[in-house]
Short mmCIF file of C-alpha atoms in Angstrom, two decimals:
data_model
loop_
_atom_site.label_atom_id
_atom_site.label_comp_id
_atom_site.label_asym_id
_atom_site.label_seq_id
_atom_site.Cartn_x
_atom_site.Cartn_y
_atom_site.Cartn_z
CA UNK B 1408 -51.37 94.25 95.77
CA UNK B 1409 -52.67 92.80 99.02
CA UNK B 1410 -56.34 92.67 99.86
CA UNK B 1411 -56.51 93.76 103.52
CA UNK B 1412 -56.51 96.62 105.53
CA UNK B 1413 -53.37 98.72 105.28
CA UNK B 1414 -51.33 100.01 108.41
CA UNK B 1415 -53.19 102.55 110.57
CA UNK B 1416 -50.09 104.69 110.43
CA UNK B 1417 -47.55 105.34 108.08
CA UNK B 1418 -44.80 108.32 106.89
CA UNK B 1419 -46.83 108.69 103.39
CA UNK B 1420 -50.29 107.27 101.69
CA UNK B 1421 -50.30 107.23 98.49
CA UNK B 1422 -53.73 107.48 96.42
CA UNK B 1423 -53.98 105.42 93.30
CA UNK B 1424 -51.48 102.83 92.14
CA UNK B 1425 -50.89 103.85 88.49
CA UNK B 1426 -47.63 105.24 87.36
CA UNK B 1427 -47.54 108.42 89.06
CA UNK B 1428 -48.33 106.44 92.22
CA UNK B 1429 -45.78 103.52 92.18
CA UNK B 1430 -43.16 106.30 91.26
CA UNK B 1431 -43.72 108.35 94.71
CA UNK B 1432 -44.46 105.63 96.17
CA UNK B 1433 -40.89 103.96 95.31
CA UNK B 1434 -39.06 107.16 95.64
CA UNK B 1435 -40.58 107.47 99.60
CA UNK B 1436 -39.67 104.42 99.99
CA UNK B 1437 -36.13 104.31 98.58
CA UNK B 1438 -35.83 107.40 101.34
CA UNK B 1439 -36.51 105.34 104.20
CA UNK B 1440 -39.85 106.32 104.80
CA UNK B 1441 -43.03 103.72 105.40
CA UNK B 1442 -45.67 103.70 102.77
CA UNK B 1443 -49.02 102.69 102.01
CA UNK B 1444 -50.70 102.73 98.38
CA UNK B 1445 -54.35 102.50 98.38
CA UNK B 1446 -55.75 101.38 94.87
CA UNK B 1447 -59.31 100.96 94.42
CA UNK B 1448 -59.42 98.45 91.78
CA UNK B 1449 -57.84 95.11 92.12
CA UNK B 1450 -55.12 95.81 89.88
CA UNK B 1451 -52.15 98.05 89.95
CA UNK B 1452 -51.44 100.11 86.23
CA UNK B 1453 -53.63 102.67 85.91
CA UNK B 1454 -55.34 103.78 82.91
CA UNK B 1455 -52.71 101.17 81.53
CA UNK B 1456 -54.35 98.21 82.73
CA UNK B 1457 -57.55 99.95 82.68
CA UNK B 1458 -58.63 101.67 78.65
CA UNK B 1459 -55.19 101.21 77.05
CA UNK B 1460 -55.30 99.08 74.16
CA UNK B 1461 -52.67 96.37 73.35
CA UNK B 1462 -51.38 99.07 70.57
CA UNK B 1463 -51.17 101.84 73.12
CA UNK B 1464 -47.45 103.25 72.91
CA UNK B 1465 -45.19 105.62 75.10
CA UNK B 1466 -41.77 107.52 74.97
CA UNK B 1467 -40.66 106.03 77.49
CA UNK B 1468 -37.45 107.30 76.62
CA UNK B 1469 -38.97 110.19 78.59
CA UNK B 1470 -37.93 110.64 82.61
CA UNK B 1471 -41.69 109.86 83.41
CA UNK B 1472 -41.33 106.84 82.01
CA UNK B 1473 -38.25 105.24 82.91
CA UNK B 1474 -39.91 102.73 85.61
CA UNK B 1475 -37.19 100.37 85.57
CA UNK B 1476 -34.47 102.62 86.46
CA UNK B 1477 -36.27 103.07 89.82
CA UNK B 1478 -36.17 99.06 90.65
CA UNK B 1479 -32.91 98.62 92.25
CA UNK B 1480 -30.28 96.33 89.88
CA UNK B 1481 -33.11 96.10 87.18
CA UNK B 1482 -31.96 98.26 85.03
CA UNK B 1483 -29.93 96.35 82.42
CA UNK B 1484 -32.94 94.01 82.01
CA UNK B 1485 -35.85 96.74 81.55
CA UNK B 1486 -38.39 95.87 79.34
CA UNK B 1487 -39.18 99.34 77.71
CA UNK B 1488 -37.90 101.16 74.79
CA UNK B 1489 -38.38 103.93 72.74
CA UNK B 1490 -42.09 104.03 72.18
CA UNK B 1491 -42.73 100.95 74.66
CA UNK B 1492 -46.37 99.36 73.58
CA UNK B 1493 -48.51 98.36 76.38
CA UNK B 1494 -47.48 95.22 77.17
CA UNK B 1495 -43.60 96.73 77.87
CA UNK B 1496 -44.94 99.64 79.75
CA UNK B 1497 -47.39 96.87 81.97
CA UNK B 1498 -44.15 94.38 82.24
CA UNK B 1499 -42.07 97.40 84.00
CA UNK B 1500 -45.20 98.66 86.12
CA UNK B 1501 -45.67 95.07 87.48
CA UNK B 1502 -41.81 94.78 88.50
CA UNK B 1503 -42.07 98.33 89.77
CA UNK B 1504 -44.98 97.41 92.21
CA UNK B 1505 -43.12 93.97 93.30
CA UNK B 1506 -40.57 96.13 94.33
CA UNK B 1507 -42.89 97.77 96.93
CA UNK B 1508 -43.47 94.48 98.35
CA UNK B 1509 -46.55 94.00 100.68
CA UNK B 1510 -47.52 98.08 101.05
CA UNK B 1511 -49.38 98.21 97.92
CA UNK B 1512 -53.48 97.64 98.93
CA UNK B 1513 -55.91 96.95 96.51
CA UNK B 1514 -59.72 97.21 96.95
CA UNK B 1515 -59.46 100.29 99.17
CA UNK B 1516 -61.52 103.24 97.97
CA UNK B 1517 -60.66 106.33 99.64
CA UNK B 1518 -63.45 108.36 101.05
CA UNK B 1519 -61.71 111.83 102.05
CA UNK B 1520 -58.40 113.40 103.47
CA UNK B 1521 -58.44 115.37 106.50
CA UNK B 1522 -55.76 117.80 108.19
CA UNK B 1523 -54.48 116.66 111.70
CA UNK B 1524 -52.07 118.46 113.07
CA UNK B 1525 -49.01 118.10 111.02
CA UNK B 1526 -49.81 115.53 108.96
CA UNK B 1527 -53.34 114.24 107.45
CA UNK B 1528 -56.10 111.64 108.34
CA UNK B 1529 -56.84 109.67 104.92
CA UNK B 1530 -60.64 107.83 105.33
CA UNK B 1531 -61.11 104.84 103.57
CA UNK B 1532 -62.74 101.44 102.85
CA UNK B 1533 -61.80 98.25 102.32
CA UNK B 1534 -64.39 95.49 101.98
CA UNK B 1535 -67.82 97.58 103.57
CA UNK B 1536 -65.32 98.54 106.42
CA UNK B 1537 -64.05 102.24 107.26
CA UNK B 1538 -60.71 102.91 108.23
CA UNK B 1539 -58.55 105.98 109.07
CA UNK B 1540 -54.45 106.15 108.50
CA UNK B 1541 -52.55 108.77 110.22
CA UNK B 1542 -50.11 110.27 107.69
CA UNK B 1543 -47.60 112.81 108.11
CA UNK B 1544 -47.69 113.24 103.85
CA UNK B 1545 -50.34 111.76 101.76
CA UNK B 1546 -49.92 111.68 97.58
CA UNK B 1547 -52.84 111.95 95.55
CA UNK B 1548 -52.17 110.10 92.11
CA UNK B 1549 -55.37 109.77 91.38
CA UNK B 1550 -55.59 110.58 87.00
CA UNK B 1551 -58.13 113.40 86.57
CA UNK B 1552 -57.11 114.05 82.73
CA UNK B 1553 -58.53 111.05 81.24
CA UNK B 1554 -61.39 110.11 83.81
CA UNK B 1555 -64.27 107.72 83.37
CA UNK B 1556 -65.00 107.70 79.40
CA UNK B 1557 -67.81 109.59 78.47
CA UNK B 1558 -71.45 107.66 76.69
CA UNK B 1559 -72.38 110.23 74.04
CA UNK B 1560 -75.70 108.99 71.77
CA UNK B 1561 -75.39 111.16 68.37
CA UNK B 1562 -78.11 112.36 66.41
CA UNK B 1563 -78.79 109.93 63.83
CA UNK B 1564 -76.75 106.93 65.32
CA UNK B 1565 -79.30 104.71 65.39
CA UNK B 1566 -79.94 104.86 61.84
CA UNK B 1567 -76.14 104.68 61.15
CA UNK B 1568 -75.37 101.27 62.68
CA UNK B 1569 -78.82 100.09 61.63
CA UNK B 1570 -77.28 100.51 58.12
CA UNK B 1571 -73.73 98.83 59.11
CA UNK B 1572 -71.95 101.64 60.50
CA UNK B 1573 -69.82 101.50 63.67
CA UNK B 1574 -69.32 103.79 66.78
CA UNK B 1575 -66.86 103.02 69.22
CA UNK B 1576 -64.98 104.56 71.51
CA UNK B 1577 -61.77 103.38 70.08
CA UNK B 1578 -60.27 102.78 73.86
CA UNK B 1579 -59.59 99.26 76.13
CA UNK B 1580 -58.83 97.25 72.83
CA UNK B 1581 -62.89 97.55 71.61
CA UNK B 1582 -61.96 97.55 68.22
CA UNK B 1583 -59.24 95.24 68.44
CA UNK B 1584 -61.34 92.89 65.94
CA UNK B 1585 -62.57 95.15 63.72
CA UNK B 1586 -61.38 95.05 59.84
CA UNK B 1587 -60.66 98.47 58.90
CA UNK B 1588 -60.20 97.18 55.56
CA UNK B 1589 -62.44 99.26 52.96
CA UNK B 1590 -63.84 101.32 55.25
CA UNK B 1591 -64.00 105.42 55.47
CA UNK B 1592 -62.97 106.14 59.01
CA UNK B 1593 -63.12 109.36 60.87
CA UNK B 1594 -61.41 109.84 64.38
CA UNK B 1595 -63.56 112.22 66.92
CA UNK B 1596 -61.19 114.65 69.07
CA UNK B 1597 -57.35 115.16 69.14
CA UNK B 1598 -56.17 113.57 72.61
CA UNK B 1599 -54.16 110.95 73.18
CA UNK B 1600 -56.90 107.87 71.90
CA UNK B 1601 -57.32 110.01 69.20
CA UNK B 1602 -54.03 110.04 67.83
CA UNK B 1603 -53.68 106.59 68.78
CA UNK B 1604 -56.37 105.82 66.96
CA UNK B 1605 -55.28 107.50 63.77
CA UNK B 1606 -52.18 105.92 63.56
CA UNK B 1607 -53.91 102.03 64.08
CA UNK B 1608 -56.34 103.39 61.14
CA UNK B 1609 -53.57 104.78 58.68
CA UNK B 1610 -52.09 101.50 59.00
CA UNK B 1611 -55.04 99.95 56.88
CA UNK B 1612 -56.79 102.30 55.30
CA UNK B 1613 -55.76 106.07 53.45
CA UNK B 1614 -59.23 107.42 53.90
CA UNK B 1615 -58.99 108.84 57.18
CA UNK B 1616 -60.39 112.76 57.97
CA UNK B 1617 -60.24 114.31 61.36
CA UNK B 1618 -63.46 116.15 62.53
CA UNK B 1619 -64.12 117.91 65.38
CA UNK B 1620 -67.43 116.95 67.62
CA UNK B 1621 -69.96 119.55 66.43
CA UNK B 1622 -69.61 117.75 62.76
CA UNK B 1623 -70.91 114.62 63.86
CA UNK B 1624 -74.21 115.17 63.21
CA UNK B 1625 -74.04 116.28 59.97
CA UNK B 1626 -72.31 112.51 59.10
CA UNK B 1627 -74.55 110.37 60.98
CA UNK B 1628 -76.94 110.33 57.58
CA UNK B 1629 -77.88 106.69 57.06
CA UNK B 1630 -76.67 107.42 53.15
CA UNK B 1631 -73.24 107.70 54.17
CA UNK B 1632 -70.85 104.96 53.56
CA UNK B 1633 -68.64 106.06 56.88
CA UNK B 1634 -67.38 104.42 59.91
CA UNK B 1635 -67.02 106.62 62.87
CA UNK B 1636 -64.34 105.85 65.70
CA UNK B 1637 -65.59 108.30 68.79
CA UNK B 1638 -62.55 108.75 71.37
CA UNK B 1639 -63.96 110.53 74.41
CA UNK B 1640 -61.54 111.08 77.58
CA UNK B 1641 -61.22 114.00 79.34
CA UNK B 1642 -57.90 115.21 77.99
CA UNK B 1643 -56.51 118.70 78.02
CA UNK B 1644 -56.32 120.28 74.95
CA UNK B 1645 -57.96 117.53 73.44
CA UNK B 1646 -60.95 119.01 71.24
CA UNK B 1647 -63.81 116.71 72.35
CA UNK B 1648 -66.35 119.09 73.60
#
């Protein structure tokens, strides 16, 4: 994306430049309609380029997912599958933003959204600087299920990986060097890390319990032979709390 000030006025902002975003975004556009996506990192992706790990997969067999239909005369030469890992899923996101061309923005952090008239005022800032953009329509993509990961300190933990056990959080590859080989592993939660997480484990090791949260305690005892892999996003229907 560029890094400078988008247009003061365009048909639709769009708010966050992950998957959700580049899709409306490329949909207005493939209407007719002028767009700006404001992305507050300096990356396009997402929670893909943000905590996925490198074994992340998708169905991307699923409508949702199906990025490369949406880049015109791309199609035949996609990049996903069924069950796309991350680096497929990144590949088509990446094609789908260079098909947006120069209205993607990155390194603008939107402050707040206002109603004018018929359309909205979006407030943002780019570099220390505030700017407004009159919108008639403005798209907030902005991913509110998995959030900023959670730092939970367990009772006992210190004691635990004094004695050689591990805690992680089992998200943005951070146990991408770690030998599960031997180990006793137990997965925290049932979202989508979690699961993730289980399958990565399975691969090496047939030890592997699930556990909800308020158990932890009781397995943080420095006596235990157990490696614990904590997954913590804010998922729905994910049992984490």
């Amino acid at each position: 994306g560029r890094r400078c000030a988008p247009p003061t006025e365009v048909d639709v902002v769009v708010v966050g430049a992950g998957v959700c975003g580049l899709i409306a975004a490329r949909a207005a556009q493939k209407r007719g309609l002028s767009v700006a996506v404001l992305e507050r990192r300096n990356v396009v992706g997402g929670i893909w380029s943000s905590v996925a790990n490198s074994s992340s997969q998708v169905n991307s067999s699923e409508g949702g997912y199906r990025l490369a239909d949406l880049v015109d005369g791309d199609a035949p030469h996609k990049a996903n599958r069924d069950h796309s890992p991350t680096s497929e899923v990144l590949s088509d996101i990446g094609k789908l933003a260079d098909a947006l061309g120069d209205q993607v923005y990155c390194g603008v952090a939107v402050a707040k959204i206002l109603p004018s008239g018929t359309g909205s005022i979006v407030v943002a800032t780019i570099n220390g600087k505030a700017q407004t953009i009159q919108a008639k329509g403005v798209v907030v993509a902005c991913n509110d299920r998995v959030g900023a990961p959670r730092q939970v300190q367990y009772e006992g933990q210190s004691t635990f990986e004094a004695r050689g056990g591990l805690v992680a959080r089992g998200i943005g590859d951070d146990l991408s060097t770690y030998d599960f080989r031997g180990k006793r592993v137990v997965i925290v939660g049932f979202g989508a890390f979690a699961v993730e997480n289980v399958r990565t484990a399975l691969e090496v090791t047939p030890y592997l319990p699930y556990l909800p949260m308020h158990s932890i305690p009781h397995l943080l005892h420095p006596h235990l032979h157990l490696h614990l892999l904590t997954t913590l996003p804010r998922l729905p229907h994910s049992r984490t709390d």
